[in-house]
């Protein structure tokens, strides 16, 4: 099917569906200038991955981790939501989209105006004490990093402060995972945008919708192991596809 036919097919699925959700990954944010941490030349080439256990055990690991984040925040400061983020926010405002389930930690769905966002990997917008769970806006901790030699501690209990993201070696947040599974089960249509569906258990979310009889629309630059489950697959950019869908819906 050519692009136009696939857009028509997607629109037909949207019109028939009663409960639509979206599952998003790094690919939806690349057009906002945020590089996928798996892509070469990114920040992850210059820093090694620090696991949650290392963070807890080693002062050096904590400093390395915060230095990486400090550099990353400079890179992210000017990132703005793109048309794909905005399209999902508009679909929610129109009452069509019920929730966004995301693997991203960049907060761009919220910046675009989405209100129901389930963050499976936490968020870079907040910092959290690993001991008492007190949270701060990330800027508050970030601006003091040099002063505290990249090892901020909690003013309440003295515990280590970490960005409120899910690190390697840290389990997925239970509440968010449960909500995501419930949303996936309820969905009769799910957009999957910008995930290569490699990371489990997050990648299982669209499969749950499919197994419950729901339809899937995949928008991703590269192949995924689950493309055969989707009713329509797009390799075009997410903003181009979402713009075309909104236009066809006459929004
Ligand atoms: Zn604390």
Tab-separated table of C-alpha atoms and ligand atoms in Angstrom:
chain	number	residue	atom	x	y	z
A	1	UNK	CA	0.000	0.000	0.000
A	2	UNK	CA	1.247	3.500	-0.743
A	3	UNK	CA	1.373	6.232	1.895
A	4	UNK	CA	-2.073	7.643	1.083
A	5	UNK	CA	-3.723	4.230	1.250
A	6	UNK	CA	-2.089	3.481	4.582
A	7	UNK	CA	-3.286	6.847	5.968
A	8	UNK	CA	-6.823	6.028	4.791
A	9	UNK	CA	-6.602	2.632	6.454
A	10	UNK	CA	-5.365	4.209	9.713
A	11	UNK	CA	-8.182	6.778	9.675
A	12	UNK	CA	-10.736	4.047	9.085
A	13	UNK	CA	-9.391	2.174	12.146
A	14	UNK	CA	-9.537	5.367	14.240
A	15	UNK	CA	-13.156	6.028	13.242
A	16	UNK	CA	-14.197	2.491	14.139
A	17	UNK	CA	-12.368	2.366	17.479
A	18	UNK	CA	-13.938	3.155	20.833
A	19	UNK	CA	-10.859	3.254	23.070
A	20	UNK	CA	-7.566	4.418	21.592
A	21	UNK	CA	-4.192	4.690	23.318
A	22	UNK	CA	-0.612	5.315	22.232
A	23	UNK	CA	2.626	3.609	23.187
A	24	UNK	CA	5.727	5.681	22.467
A	25	UNK	CA	9.490	5.264	22.531
A	26	UNK	CA	12.642	7.240	21.753
A	27	UNK	CA	11.779	7.519	18.046
A	28	UNK	CA	8.980	10.016	18.679
A	29	UNK	CA	11.485	12.423	20.233
A	30	UNK	CA	14.318	12.209	17.697
A	31	UNK	CA	12.625	14.941	15.637
A	32	UNK	CA	12.815	17.108	18.753
A	33	UNK	CA	16.588	16.720	18.711
A	34	UNK	CA	16.781	14.097	21.425
A	35	UNK	CA	19.055	11.295	20.323
A	36	UNK	CA	18.132	7.701	20.974
A	37	UNK	CA	20.609	6.482	23.571
A	38	UNK	CA	21.277	3.496	21.350
A	39	UNK	CA	22.350	5.598	18.386
A	40	UNK	CA	26.094	6.032	17.747
A	41	UNK	CA	27.777	9.342	18.548
A	42	UNK	CA	25.350	10.003	21.383
A	43	UNK	CA	26.118	10.796	24.952
A	44	UNK	CA	26.174	7.090	25.791
A	45	UNK	CA	29.293	6.604	23.697
A	46	UNK	CA	31.187	8.907	26.035
A	47	UNK	CA	29.841	7.607	29.315
A	48	UNK	CA	29.532	4.042	30.454
A	49	UNK	CA	26.227	2.738	31.747
A	50	UNK	CA	25.961	2.938	35.532
A	51	UNK	CA	23.629	0.371	37.031
A	52	UNK	CA	21.392	1.148	39.976
A	53	UNK	CA	23.485	-1.144	42.209
A	54	UNK	CA	26.695	0.692	41.280
A	55	UNK	CA	25.001	4.013	41.946
A	56	UNK	CA	24.124	2.878	45.451
A	57	UNK	CA	27.524	1.365	46.167
A	58	UNK	CA	30.121	3.686	44.701
A	59	UNK	CA	30.807	7.375	45.128
A	60	UNK	CA	32.693	7.383	41.835
A	61	UNK	CA	29.704	5.852	40.032
A	62	UNK	CA	27.349	8.469	41.497
A	63	UNK	CA	29.617	11.272	40.319
A	64	UNK	CA	29.971	9.768	36.852
A	65	UNK	CA	26.213	9.308	36.619
A	66	UNK	CA	25.416	12.886	37.628
A	67	UNK	CA	28.093	14.292	35.291
A	68	UNK	CA	26.464	12.436	32.411
A	69	UNK	CA	23.017	13.738	33.390
A	70	UNK	CA	24.379	17.277	33.821
A	71	UNK	CA	25.689	17.188	30.256
A	72	UNK	CA	22.472	15.595	28.999
A	73	UNK	CA	20.327	18.320	30.570
A	74	UNK	CA	22.302	20.974	28.648
A	75	UNK	CA	21.427	19.023	25.493
A	76	UNK	CA	17.751	18.669	26.428
A	77	UNK	CA	17.118	22.181	27.664
A	78	UNK	CA	15.951	23.472	24.300
A	79	UNK	CA	14.071	20.361	23.183
A	80	UNK	CA	10.485	21.139	22.185
A	81	UNK	CA	7.625	18.768	21.431
A	82	UNK	CA	7.239	18.068	17.702
A	83	UNK	CA	4.095	17.575	15.630
A	84	UNK	CA	3.784	13.910	16.602
A	85	UNK	CA	3.670	14.809	20.327
A	86	UNK	CA	1.242	17.639	19.523
A	87	UNK	CA	-1.004	15.373	17.455
A	88	UNK	CA	-1.386	12.947	20.369
A	89	UNK	CA	-2.245	15.855	22.692
A	90	UNK	CA	-4.844	17.098	20.198
A	91	UNK	CA	-6.384	13.623	19.851
A	92	UNK	CA	-6.671	13.491	23.638
A	93	UNK	CA	-8.280	16.942	23.731
A	94	UNK	CA	-10.813	15.739	21.137
A	95	UNK	CA	-11.672	12.810	23.406
A	96	UNK	CA	-10.304	10.269	20.938
A	97	UNK	CA	-7.069	9.246	22.654
A	98	UNK	CA	-7.386	8.016	26.231
A	99	UNK	CA	-3.761	7.667	27.358
A	100	UNK	CA	-0.131	7.806	26.300
A	101	UNK	CA	2.108	5.059	27.637
A	102	UNK	CA	5.732	6.040	27.146
A	103	UNK	CA	9.214	4.627	27.534
A	104	UNK	CA	10.570	8.177	27.287
A	105	UNK	CA	11.849	10.230	30.207
A	106	UNK	CA	11.941	13.583	28.410
A	107	UNK	CA	8.561	14.997	29.499
A	108	UNK	CA	7.744	16.175	25.966
A	109	UNK	CA	4.269	14.584	25.908
A	110	UNK	CA	3.312	16.751	28.887
A	111	UNK	CA	4.925	19.806	27.256
A	112	UNK	CA	2.751	19.159	24.201
A	113	UNK	CA	-0.356	19.166	26.395
A	114	UNK	CA	-1.065	15.472	26.977
A	115	UNK	CA	-2.497	15.063	30.456
A	116	UNK	CA	-2.774	11.309	30.854
A	117	UNK	CA	0.810	10.081	30.440
A	118	UNK	CA	2.050	6.828	31.956
A	119	UNK	CA	5.848	6.961	32.229
A	120	UNK	CA	7.247	3.429	32.378
A	121	UNK	CA	10.868	4.524	32.773
A	122	UNK	CA	10.310	7.467	35.101
A	123	UNK	CA	11.172	11.070	34.293
A	124	UNK	CA	14.220	13.287	33.942
A	125	UNK	CA	12.151	16.252	35.105
A	126	UNK	CA	12.389	15.268	38.751
A	127	UNK	CA	15.073	14.088	41.171
A	128	UNK	CA	14.268	11.675	43.948
A	129	UNK	CA	15.898	10.510	47.199
A	130	UNK	CA	16.608	6.772	46.876
A	131	UNK	CA	15.976	6.409	50.614
A	132	UNK	CA	12.890	8.466	51.559
A	133	UNK	CA	11.519	9.209	48.052
A	134	UNK	CA	11.425	12.983	48.587
A	135	UNK	CA	11.360	14.663	45.168
A	136	UNK	CA	12.640	17.937	43.742
A	137	UNK	CA	12.319	19.637	40.352
A	138	UNK	CA	15.441	18.489	38.517
A	139	UNK	CA	16.660	22.085	37.959
A	140	UNK	CA	16.932	22.591	41.706
A	141	UNK	CA	19.395	19.716	42.057
A	142	UNK	CA	21.128	20.269	38.728
A	143	UNK	CA	22.153	23.842	39.495
A	144	UNK	CA	23.875	22.787	42.739
A	145	UNK	CA	25.753	19.798	41.281
A	146	UNK	CA	29.161	21.466	41.030
A	147	UNK	CA	28.856	22.817	44.552
A	148	UNK	CA	28.274	19.324	45.966
A	149	UNK	CA	30.861	17.668	43.703
A	150	UNK	CA	28.221	15.803	41.726
A	151	UNK	CA	27.026	13.849	44.719
A	152	UNK	CA	23.813	15.468	45.961
A	153	UNK	CA	22.247	14.124	49.155
A	154	UNK	CA	18.781	14.498	50.648
A	155	UNK	CA	18.306	17.399	53.090
A	156	UNK	CA	15.659	15.353	54.868
A	157	UNK	CA	17.367	11.996	55.481
A	158	UNK	CA	20.876	12.177	53.996
A	159	UNK	CA	20.068	9.553	51.315
A	160	UNK	CA	21.494	9.746	47.801
A	161	UNK	CA	19.565	11.819	45.277
A	162	UNK	CA	19.066	10.371	41.793
A	163	UNK	CA	17.076	11.534	38.765
A	164	UNK	CA	13.594	9.961	38.999
A	165	UNK	CA	14.299	7.666	36.060
A	166	UNK	CA	14.401	3.894	36.034
A	167	UNK	CA	18.084	2.924	35.836
A	168	UNK	CA	19.561	-0.265	34.470
A	169	UNK	CA	19.178	-2.894	37.163
A	170	UNK	CA	16.159	-1.139	38.664
A	171	UNK	CA	12.703	-2.735	38.343
A	172	UNK	CA	9.924	-1.054	36.362
A	173	UNK	CA	7.603	0.991	38.589
A	174	UNK	CA	4.765	-1.362	39.575
A	175	UNK	CA	1.934	1.156	39.584
A	176	UNK	CA	2.773	2.510	36.130
A	177	UNK	CA	3.275	-0.963	34.690
A	178	UNK	CA	-0.106	-2.068	36.051
A	179	UNK	CA	-1.845	0.996	34.622
A	180	UNK	CA	-0.179	0.432	31.267
A	181	UNK	CA	-1.335	-3.187	31.147
A	182	UNK	CA	-4.901	-2.128	32.034
A	183	UNK	CA	-4.899	0.531	29.319
A	184	UNK	CA	-3.518	-1.953	26.793
A	185	UNK	CA	-6.232	-4.462	27.669
A	186	UNK	CA	-8.985	-1.858	27.254
A	187	UNK	CA	-7.683	-0.520	23.941
A	188	UNK	CA	-9.323	-1.568	20.722
A	189	UNK	CA	-6.717	0.490	18.869
A	190	UNK	CA	-3.178	1.407	19.854
A	191	UNK	CA	-0.661	3.620	18.077
A	192	UNK	CA	2.885	2.373	18.561
A	193	UNK	CA	5.215	5.260	17.746
A	194	UNK	CA	8.989	5.242	17.764
A	195	UNK	CA	9.885	2.104	19.637
A	196	UNK	CA	11.907	-0.768	18.241
A	197	UNK	CA	10.085	-2.942	20.810
A	198	UNK	CA	13.319	-4.479	22.051
A	199	UNK	CA	13.070	-3.700	25.746
A	200	UNK	CA	10.831	-5.997	27.773
A	201	UNK	CA	8.496	-5.805	29.589
A	202	UNK	CA	7.600	-2.453	27.993
A	203	UNK	CA	7.559	-3.996	24.527
A	204	UNK	CA	4.861	-6.413	25.612
A	205	UNK	CA	2.310	-3.563	25.926
A	206	UNK	CA	1.202	-3.463	22.245
A	207	UNK	CA	1.105	-7.284	22.204
A	208	UNK	CA	-1.416	-7.211	25.061
A	209	UNK	CA	-3.739	-5.021	22.982
A	210	UNK	CA	-3.356	-7.371	20.023
A	211	UNK	CA	-3.998	-10.483	22.108
A	212	UNK	CA	-7.189	-8.887	23.466
A	213	UNK	CA	-8.421	-8.390	19.890
A	214	UNK	CA	-7.347	-4.738	19.482
A	215	UNK	CA	-5.747	-3.322	16.337
A	216	UNK	CA	-2.280	-1.791	16.083
A	217	UNK	CA	-0.873	1.050	13.983
A	218	UNK	CA	2.948	0.996	13.968
A	219	UNK	CA	4.976	4.107	13.134
A	220	UNK	CA	8.682	3.391	13.395
A	221	UNK	CA	11.724	4.037	11.177
A	222	UNK	CA	13.022	0.497	11.498
A	223	UNK	CA	11.563	-2.975	11.616
A	224	UNK	CA	10.355	-4.393	14.904
A	225	UNK	CA	9.926	-8.056	15.854
A	226	UNK	CA	6.145	-7.473	16.045
A	227	UNK	CA	5.385	-5.703	12.751
A	228	UNK	CA	3.332	-8.694	11.609
A	229	UNK	CA	0.772	-7.958	14.337
A	230	UNK	CA	0.061	-4.434	13.055
A	231	UNK	CA	-2.820	-3.607	10.703
A	232	UNK	CA	-0.809	-0.733	9.217
A	233	UNK	CA	2.942	-0.098	9.363
A	234	UNK	CA	4.606	3.263	8.608
A	235	UNK	CA	8.353	3.764	8.156
A	236	UNK	CA	7.887	7.490	7.503
A	237	UNK	CA	8.625	10.109	10.164
A	238	UNK	CA	6.147	10.187	13.036
A	239	UNK	CA	5.265	13.853	12.566
A	240	UNK	CA	4.630	13.390	8.848
A	241	UNK	CA	2.328	10.424	9.517
A	242	UNK	CA	0.457	12.110	12.374
A	243	UNK	CA	0.045	15.335	10.369
A	244	UNK	CA	-1.452	13.342	7.501
A	245	UNK	CA	-3.801	11.504	9.863
A	246	UNK	CA	-5.020	14.762	11.456
A	247	UNK	CA	-5.544	16.263	8.013
A	248	UNK	CA	-7.557	13.231	6.888
A	249	UNK	CA	-9.630	13.482	10.088
A	250	UNK	CA	-10.122	17.189	9.208
A	251	UNK	CA	-8.737	18.395	12.563
B	1	LIG	ZN1	15.690	11.346	51.775
